[in-house]
mmCIF file of C-alpha atoms and ligand atoms in Angstrom:
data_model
loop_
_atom_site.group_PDB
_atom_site.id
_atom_site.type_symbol
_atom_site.label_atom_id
_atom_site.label_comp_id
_atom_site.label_asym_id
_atom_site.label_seq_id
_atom_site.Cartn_x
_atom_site.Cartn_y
_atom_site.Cartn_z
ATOM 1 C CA UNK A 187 -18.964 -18.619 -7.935
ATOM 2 C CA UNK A 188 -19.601 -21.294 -10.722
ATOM 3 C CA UNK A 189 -16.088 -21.951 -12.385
ATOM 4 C CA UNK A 190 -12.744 -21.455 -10.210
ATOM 5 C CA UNK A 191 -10.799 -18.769 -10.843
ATOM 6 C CA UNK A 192 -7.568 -19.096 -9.920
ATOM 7 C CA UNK A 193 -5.095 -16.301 -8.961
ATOM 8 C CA UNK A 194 -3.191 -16.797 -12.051
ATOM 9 C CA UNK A 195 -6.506 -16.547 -14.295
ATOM 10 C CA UNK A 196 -7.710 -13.117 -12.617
ATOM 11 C CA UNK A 197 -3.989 -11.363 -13.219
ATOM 12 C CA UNK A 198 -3.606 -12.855 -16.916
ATOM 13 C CA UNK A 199 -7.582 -11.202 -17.277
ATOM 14 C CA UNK A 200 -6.551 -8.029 -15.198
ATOM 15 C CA UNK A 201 -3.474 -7.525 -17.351
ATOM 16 C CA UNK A 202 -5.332 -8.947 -20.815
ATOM 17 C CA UNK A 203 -9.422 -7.907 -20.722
ATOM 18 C CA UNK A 204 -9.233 -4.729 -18.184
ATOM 19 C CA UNK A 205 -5.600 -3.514 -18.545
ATOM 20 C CA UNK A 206 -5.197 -2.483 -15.509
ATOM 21 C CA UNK A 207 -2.180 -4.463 -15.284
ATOM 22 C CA UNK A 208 1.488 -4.454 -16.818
ATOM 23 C CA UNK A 209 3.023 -7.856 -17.011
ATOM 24 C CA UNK A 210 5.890 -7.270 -14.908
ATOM 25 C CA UNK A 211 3.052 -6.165 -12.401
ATOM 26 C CA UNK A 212 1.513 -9.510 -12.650
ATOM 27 C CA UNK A 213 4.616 -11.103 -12.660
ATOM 28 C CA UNK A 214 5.492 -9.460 -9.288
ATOM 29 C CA UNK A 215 2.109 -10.202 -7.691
ATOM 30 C CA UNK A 216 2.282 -14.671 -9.059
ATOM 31 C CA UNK A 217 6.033 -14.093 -6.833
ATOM 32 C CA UNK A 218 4.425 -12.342 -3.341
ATOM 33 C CA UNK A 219 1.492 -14.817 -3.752
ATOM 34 C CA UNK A 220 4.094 -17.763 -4.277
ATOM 35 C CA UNK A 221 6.412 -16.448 -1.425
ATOM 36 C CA UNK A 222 3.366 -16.290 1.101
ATOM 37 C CA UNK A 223 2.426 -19.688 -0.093
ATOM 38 C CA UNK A 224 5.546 -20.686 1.542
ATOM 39 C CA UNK A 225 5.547 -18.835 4.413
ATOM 40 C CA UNK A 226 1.864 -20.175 5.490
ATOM 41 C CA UNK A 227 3.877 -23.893 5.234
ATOM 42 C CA UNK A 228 6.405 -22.421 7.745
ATOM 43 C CA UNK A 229 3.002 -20.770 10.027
ATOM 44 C CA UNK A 230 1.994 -24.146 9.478
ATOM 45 C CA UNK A 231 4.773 -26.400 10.904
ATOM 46 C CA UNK A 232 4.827 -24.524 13.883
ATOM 47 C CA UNK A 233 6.794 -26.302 16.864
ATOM 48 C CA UNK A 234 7.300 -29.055 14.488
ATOM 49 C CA UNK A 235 9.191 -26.928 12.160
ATOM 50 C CA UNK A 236 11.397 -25.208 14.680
ATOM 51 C CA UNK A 237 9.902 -21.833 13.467
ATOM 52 C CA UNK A 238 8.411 -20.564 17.201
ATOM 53 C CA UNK A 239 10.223 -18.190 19.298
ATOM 54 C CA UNK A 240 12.575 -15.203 19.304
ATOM 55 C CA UNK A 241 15.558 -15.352 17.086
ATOM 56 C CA UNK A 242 17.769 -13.398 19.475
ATOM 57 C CA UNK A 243 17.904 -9.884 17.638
ATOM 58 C CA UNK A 244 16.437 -6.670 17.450
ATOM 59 C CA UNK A 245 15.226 -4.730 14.252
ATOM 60 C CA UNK A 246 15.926 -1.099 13.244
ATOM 61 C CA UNK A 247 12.982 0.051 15.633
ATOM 62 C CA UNK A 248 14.410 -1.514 18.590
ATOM 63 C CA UNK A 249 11.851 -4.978 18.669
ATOM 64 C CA UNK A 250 12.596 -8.448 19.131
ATOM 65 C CA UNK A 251 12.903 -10.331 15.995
ATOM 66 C CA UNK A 252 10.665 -13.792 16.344
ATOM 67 C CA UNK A 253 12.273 -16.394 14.068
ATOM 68 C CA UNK A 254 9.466 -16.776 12.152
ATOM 69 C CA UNK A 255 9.946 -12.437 11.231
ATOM 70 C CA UNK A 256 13.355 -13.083 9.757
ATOM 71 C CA UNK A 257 12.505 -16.420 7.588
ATOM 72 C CA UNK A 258 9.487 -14.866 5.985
ATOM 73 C CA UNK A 259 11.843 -11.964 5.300
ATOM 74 C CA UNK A 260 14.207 -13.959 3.524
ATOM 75 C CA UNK A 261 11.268 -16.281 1.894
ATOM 76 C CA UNK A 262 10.276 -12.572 0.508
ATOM 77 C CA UNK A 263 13.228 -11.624 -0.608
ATOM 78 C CA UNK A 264 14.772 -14.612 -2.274
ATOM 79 C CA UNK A 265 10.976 -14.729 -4.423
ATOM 80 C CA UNK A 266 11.481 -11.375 -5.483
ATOM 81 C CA UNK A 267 15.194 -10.658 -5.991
ATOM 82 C CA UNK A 268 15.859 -12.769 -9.278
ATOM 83 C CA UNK A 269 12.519 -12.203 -11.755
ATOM 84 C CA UNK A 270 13.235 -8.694 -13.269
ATOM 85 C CA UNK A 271 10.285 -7.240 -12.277
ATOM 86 C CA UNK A 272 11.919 -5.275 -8.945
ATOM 87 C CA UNK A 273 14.644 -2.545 -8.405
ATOM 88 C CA UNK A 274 14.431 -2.850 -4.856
ATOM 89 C CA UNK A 275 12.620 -3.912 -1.670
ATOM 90 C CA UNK A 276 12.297 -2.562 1.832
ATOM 91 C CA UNK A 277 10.932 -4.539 4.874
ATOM 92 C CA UNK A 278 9.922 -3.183 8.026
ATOM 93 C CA UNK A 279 12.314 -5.788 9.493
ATOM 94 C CA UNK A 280 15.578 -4.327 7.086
ATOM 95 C CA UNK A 281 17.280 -1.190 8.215
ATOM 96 C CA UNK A 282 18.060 -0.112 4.818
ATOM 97 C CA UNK A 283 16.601 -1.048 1.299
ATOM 98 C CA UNK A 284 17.536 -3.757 -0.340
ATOM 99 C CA UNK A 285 18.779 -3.367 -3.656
ATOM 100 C CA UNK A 286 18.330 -6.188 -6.437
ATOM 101 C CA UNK A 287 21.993 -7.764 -6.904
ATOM 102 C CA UNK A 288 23.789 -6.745 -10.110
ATOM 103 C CA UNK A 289 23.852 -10.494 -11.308
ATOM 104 C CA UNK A 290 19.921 -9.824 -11.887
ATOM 105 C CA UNK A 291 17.841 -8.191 -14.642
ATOM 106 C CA UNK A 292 16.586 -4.369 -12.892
ATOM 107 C CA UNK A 293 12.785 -4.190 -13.010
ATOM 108 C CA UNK A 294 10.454 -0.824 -12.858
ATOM 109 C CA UNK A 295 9.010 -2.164 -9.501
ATOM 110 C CA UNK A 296 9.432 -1.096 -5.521
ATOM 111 C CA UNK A 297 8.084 -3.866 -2.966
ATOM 112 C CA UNK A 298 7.662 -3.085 0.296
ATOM 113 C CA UNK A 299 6.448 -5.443 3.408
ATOM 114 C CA UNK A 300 5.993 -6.083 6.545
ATOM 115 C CA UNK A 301 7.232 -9.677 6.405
ATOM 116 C CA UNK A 302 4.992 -11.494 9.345
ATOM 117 C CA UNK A 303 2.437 -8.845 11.189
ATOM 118 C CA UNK A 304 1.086 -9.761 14.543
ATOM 119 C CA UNK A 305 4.397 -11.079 15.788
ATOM 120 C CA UNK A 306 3.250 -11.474 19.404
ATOM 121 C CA UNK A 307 0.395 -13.545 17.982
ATOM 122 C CA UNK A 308 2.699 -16.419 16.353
ATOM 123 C CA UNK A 309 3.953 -18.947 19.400
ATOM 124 C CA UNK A 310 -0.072 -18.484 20.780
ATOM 125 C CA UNK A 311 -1.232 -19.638 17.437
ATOM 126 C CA UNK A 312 -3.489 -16.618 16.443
ATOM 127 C CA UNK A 313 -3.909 -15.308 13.130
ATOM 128 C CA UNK A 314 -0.830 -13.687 11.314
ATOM 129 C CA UNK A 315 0.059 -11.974 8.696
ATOM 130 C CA UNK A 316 1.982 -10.486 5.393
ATOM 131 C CA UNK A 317 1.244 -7.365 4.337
ATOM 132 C CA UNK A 318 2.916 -5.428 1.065
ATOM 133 C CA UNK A 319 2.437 -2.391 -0.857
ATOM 134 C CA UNK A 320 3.893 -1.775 -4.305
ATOM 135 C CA UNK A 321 5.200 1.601 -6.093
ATOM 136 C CA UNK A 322 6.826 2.176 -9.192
ATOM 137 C CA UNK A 323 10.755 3.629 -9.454
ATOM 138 C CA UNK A 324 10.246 7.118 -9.975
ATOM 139 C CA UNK A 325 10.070 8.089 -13.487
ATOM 140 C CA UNK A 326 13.267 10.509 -13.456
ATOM 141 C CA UNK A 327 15.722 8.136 -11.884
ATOM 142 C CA UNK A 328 17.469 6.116 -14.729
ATOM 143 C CA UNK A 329 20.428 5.290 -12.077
ATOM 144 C CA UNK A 330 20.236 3.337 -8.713
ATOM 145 C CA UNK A 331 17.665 3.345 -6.284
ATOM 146 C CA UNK A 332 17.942 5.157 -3.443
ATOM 147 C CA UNK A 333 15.826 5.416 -0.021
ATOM 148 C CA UNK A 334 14.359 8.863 -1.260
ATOM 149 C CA UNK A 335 12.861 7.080 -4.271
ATOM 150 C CA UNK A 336 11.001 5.079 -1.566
ATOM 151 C CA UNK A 337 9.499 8.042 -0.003
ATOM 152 C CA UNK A 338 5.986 8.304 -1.699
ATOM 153 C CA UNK A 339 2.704 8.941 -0.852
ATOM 154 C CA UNK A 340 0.037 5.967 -0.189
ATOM 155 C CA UNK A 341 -1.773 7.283 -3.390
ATOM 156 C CA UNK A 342 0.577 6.329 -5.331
ATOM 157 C CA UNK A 343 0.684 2.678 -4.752
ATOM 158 C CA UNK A 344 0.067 0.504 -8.048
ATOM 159 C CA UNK A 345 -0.836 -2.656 -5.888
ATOM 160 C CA UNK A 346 -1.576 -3.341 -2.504
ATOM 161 C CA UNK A 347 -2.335 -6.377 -0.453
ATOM 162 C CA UNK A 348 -2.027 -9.264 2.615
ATOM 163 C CA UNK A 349 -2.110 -12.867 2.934
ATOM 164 C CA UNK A 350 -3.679 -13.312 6.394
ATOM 165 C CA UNK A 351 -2.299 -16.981 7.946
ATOM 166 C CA UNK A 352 -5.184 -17.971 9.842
ATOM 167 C CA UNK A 353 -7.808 -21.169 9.857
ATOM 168 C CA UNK A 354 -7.826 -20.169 6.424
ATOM 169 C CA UNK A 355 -4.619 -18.770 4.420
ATOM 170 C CA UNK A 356 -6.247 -15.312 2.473
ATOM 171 C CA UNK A 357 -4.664 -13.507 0.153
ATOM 172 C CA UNK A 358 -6.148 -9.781 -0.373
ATOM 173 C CA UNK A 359 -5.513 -7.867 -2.853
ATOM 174 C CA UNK A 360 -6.403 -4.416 -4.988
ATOM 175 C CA UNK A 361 -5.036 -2.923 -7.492
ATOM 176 C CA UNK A 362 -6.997 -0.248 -7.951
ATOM 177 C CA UNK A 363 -9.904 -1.724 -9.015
ATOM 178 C CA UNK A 364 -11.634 -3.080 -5.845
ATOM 179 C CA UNK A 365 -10.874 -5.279 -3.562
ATOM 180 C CA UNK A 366 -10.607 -9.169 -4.295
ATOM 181 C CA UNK A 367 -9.904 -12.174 -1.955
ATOM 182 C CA UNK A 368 -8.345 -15.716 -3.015
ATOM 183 C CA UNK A 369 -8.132 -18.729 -0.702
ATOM 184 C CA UNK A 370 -5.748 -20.502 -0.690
ATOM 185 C CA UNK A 371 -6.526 -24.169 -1.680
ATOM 186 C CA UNK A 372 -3.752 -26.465 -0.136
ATOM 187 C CA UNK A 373 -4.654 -29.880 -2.102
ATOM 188 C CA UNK A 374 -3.994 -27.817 -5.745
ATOM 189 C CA UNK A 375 -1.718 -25.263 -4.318
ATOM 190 C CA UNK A 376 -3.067 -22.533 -5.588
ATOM 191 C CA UNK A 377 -5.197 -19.630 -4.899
ATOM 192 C CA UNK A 378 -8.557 -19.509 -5.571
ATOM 193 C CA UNK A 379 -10.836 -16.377 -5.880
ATOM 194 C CA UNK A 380 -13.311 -16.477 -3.462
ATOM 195 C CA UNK A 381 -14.779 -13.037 -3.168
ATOM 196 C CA UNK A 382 -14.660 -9.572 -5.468
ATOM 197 C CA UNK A 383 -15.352 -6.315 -4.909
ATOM 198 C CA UNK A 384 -15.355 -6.779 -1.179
ATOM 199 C CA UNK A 385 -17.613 -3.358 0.009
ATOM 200 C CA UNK A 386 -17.088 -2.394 3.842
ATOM 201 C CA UNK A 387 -20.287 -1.397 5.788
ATOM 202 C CA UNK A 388 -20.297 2.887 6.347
ATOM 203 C CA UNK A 389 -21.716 2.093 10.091
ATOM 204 C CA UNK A 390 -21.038 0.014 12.597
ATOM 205 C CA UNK A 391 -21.614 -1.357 15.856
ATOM 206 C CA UNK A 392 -17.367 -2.926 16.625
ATOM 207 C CA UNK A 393 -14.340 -1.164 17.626
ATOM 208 C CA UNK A 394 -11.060 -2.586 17.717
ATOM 209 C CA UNK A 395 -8.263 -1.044 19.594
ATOM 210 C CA UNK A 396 -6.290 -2.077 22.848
ATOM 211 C CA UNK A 397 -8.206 -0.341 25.348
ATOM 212 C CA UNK A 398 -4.911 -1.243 28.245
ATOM 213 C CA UNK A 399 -3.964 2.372 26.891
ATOM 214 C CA UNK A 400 -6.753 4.073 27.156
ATOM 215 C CA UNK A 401 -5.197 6.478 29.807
ATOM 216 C CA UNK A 402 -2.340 7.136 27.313
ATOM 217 C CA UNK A 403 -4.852 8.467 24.866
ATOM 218 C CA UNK A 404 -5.772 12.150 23.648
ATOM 219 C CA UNK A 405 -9.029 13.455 23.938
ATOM 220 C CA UNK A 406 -10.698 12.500 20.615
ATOM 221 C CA UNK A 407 -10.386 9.176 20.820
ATOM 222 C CA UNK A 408 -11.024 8.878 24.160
ATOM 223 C CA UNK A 409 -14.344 11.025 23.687
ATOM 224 C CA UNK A 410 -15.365 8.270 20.642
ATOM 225 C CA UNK A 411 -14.191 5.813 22.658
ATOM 226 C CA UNK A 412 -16.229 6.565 25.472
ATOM 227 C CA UNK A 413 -19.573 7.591 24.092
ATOM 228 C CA UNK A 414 -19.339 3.404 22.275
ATOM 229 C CA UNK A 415 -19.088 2.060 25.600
ATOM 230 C CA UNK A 416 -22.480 4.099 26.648
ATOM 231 C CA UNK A 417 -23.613 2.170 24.880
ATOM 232 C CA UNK A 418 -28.131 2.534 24.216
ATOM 233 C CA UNK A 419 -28.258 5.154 26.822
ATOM 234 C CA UNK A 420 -25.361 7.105 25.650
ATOM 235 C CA UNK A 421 -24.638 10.101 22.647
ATOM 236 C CA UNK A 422 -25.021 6.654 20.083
ATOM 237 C CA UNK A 423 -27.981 5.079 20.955
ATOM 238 C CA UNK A 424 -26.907 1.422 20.836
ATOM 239 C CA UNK A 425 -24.587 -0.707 21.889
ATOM 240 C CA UNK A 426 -21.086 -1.837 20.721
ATOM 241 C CA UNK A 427 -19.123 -4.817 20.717
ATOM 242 C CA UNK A 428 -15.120 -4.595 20.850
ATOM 243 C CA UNK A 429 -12.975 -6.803 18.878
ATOM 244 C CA UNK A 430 -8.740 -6.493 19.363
ATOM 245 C CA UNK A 431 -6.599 -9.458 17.774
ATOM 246 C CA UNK A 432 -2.915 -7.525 17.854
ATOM 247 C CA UNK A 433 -2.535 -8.645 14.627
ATOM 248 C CA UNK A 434 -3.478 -5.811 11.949
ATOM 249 C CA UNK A 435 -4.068 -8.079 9.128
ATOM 250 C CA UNK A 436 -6.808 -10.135 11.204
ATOM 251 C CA UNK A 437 -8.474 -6.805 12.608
ATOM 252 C CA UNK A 438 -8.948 -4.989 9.007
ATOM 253 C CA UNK A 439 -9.722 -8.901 7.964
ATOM 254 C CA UNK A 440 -12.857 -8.874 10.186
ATOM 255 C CA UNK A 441 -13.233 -5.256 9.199
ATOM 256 C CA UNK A 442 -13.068 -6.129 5.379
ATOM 257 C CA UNK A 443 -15.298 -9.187 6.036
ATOM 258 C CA UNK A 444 -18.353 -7.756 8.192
ATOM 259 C CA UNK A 445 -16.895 -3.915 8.995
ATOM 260 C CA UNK A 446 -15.762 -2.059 11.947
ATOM 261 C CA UNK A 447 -13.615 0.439 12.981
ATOM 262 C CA UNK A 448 -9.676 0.143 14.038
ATOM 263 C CA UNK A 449 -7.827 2.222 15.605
ATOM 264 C CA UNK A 450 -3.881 2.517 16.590
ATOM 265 C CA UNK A 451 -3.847 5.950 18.020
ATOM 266 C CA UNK A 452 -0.986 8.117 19.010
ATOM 267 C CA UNK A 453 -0.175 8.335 23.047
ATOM 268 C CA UNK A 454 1.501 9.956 25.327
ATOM 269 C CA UNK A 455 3.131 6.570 26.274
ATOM 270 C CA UNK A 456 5.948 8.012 23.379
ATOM 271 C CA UNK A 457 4.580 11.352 22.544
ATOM 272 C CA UNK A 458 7.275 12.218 19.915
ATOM 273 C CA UNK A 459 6.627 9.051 18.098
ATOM 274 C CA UNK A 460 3.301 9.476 15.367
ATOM 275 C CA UNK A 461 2.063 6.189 16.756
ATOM 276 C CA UNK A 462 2.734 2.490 16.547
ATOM 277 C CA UNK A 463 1.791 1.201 13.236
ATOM 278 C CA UNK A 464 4.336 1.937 10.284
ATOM 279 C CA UNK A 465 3.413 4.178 7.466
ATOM 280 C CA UNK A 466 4.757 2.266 4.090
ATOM 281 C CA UNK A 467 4.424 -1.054 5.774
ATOM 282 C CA UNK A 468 0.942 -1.296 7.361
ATOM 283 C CA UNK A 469 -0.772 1.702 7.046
ATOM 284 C CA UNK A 470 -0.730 2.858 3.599
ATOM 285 C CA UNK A 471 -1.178 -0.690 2.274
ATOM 286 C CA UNK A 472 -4.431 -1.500 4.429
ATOM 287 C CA UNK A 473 -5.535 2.326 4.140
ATOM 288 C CA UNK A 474 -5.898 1.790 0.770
ATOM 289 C CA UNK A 475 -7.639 -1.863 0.727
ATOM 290 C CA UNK A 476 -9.973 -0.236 2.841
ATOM 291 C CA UNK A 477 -10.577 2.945 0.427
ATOM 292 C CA UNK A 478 -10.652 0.463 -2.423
ATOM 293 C CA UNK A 479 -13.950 -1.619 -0.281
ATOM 294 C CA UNK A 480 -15.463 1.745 0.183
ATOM 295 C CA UNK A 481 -14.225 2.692 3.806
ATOM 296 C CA UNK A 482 -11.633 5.380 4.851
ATOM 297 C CA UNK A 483 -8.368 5.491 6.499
ATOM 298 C CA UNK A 484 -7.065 8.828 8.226
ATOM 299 C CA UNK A 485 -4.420 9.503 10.930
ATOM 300 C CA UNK A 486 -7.041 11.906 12.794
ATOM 301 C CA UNK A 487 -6.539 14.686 10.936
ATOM 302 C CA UNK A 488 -5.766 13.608 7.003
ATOM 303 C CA UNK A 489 -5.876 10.703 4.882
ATOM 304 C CA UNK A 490 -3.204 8.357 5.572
ATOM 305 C CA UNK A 491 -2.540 7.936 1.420
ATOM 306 C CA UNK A 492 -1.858 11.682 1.049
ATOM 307 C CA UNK A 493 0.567 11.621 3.593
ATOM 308 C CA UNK A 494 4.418 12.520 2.459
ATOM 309 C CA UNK A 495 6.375 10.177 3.900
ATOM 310 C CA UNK A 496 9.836 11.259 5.396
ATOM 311 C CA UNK A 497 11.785 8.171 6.504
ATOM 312 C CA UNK A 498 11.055 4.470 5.186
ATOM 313 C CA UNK A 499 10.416 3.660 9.084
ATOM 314 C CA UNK A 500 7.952 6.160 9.760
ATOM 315 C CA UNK A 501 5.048 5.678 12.097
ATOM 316 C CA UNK A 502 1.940 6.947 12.223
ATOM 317 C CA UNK A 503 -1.895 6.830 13.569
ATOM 318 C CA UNK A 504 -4.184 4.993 12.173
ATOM 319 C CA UNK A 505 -7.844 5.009 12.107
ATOM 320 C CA UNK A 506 -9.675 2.921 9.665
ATOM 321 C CA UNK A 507 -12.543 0.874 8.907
ATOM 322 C CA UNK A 508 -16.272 1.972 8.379
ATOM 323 C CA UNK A 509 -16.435 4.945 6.396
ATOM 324 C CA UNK A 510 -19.076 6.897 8.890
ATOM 325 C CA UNK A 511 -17.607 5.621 11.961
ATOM 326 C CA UNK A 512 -13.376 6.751 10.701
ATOM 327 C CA UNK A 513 -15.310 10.524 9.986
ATOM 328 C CA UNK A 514 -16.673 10.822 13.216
ATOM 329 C CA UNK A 515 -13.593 10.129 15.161
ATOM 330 C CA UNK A 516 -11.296 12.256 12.462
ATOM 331 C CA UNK A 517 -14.117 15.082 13.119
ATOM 332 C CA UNK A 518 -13.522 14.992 17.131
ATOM 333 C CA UNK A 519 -9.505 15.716 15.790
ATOM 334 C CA UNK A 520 -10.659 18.840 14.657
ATOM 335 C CA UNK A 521 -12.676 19.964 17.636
ATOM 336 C CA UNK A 522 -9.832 20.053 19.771
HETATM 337 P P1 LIG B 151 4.331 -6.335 14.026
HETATM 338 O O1 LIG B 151 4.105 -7.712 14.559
HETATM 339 O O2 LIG B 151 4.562 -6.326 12.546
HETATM 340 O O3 LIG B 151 5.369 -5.546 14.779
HETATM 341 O O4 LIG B 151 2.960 -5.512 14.160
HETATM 342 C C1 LIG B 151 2.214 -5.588 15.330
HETATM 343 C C2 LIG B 151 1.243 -4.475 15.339
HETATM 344 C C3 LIG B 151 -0.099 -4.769 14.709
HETATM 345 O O5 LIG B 151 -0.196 -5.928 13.979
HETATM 346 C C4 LIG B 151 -1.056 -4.819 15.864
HETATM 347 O O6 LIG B 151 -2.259 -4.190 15.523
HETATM 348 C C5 LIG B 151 -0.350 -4.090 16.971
HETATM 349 O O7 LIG B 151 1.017 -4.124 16.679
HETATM 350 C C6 LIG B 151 -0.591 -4.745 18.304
HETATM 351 O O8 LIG B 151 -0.089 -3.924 19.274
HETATM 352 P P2 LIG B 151 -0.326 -4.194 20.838
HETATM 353 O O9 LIG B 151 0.572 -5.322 21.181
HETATM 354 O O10 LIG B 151 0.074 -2.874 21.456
HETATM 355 O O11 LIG B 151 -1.774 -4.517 21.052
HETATM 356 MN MN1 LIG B 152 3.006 -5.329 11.634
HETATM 357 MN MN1 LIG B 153 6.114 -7.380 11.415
#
């Protein structure tokens, strides 16, 4: 890439040139970007900034809350709450929405996040992340938000994206146009585009799911499972390599950056719970980064974006990576 391009530039052109944009979309996309700007600094400091370890509470769904969960909430929320361009937000680590206060100008914007991903990940200094997805107030409520306004399909996200805190800070981002991918460069403090129209791989050869639950599993995904580790003498006919981080945002990194397949199925460790991974937090933002590269993103037996949400904490299953590789397990789903 000749000339730098920074994140500002390709939102001012994405609003101006292609229009895909609305300036309070922009504006709401400069505050994540700023907000995970600041929470890489925190990532950063580590020990030195007091930031490691648990902070003594539990969320909504019952987990330990690691400091470093509840500042980046906050971070998040004091970026977004004053600009205009929100009604309300919702964080996997909130057990209701959060409303923008009265004293603030009412935007047309919902932001939801999942405020640091790959919690277990942060006092071992792996790769961590923020993850958000973005939908617009439903067009027939002219009062207050409510949770219901929250509950919409994947498909109908306006903007999607991460910032993965790694040995690089990468912020990822569609908005329905492909897939683009800044860098964060610490000297200017900005980011920086580094790659567009990131395309996923349809095949692979690397699977990524935590195989200590393998007995827990149902028999698709065991059967897919299974016939990868044959490896050249089994159904495949060549060998695979496994990849699991715990942290989403670094698995469908590698998965956006070379391909792959992921995979968070349900169990029978919980068997009335969907799965792990949280519908409006995880999945439906990185199911539709990886439709936007060219890959797919089901729960087994649809696509994750056309599923209708029915609570803001909803879990689900989640396969997704390499197009070929997320139809083949999906098909096994309906074999059974
Ligand atoms: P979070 O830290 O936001 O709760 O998410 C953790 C998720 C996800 O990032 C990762 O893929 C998965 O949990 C790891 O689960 P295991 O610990 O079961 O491997
Ligand atoms: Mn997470
Ligand atoms: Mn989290």
């Amino acid at each position: 890439m000749s000339q730098r391009i920074s994140l500002t530039r390709y939102l001012v052109e994405q609003q101006r040139v292609d229009g895909h944009i609305p300036s309070q979309l922009r504006l709401l996309l400069e505050v994540v970007a700023r907000a995970c700007k600041s929470i890489s600094q925190a990532v950063n400091k580590g020990a030195l900034g007091g930031v490691l370890g648990s902070a003594g509470s539990e969320n909504v769904q019952g987990e330990v809350q690691k400091k470093l969960d509840i500042i980046a909430n906050e971070v998040l929320i004091e970026a977004n709450e004053w600009g205009g361009h929100l009604a309300a937000m919702a964080s996997e680590e909130m057990d209701g929405i959060y409303l923008v206060p009265n004293r603030y100008p009412q935007g047309e914007y919902l932001l939801l996040f999942d405020p640091l991903d790959g919690s277990s990940n942060i006092d071992v200094n792996v790769s961590i992340g923020t993850i958000f997805s973005v939908l617009k107030k439903p067009e027939d409520n002219n009062g207050g938000v409510e949770e219901k306004d929250f509950l919409q399909p994947g498909s109908n996200q306006v903007a999607a994206g991460y910032c993965i805190y790694g040995p690089q800070t990468t912020l990822v981002l569609t908005v329905g146009d492909g897939v683009a991918m800044f860098t964060l460069d610490r000297e200017q403090g900005s980011f920086v585009l580094t790659q567009e129209n990131l395309r996923i791989p349809e095949d692979t050869k690397e699977f990524a799911i935590n195989m200590s639950n393998m007995r827990h599993w149902d028999a698709p995904v065991k059967r897919y499972i299974d016939e990868c580790l044959a490896g050249t003498e089994g159904p495949r006919g060549k060998d695979f390599n496994m990849r699991w981080i715990a942290s989403m945002v670094a698995d469908v990194h590698r998965i956006l950056t070379r391909g792959g397949i992921f995979m968070y199925p349900w169990d029978k460790r919980e068997p009335h719970k969907p799965g792990k991974l949280r519908l409006m937090y995880e999945a439906n933002p990185m199911g539709w980064l990886v439709e936007q590269a060219g890959g797919a993103a089901t729960n087994g037996h649809q696509r994750i974006l056309d599923i209708q949400p029915t609570q803001l904490h909803e879990r689900v299953s989640v396969i997704l990576g390499s197009k070929n590789e997320v139809e083949r397990v999906t098909g096994y789903h309906s074999k059974v």
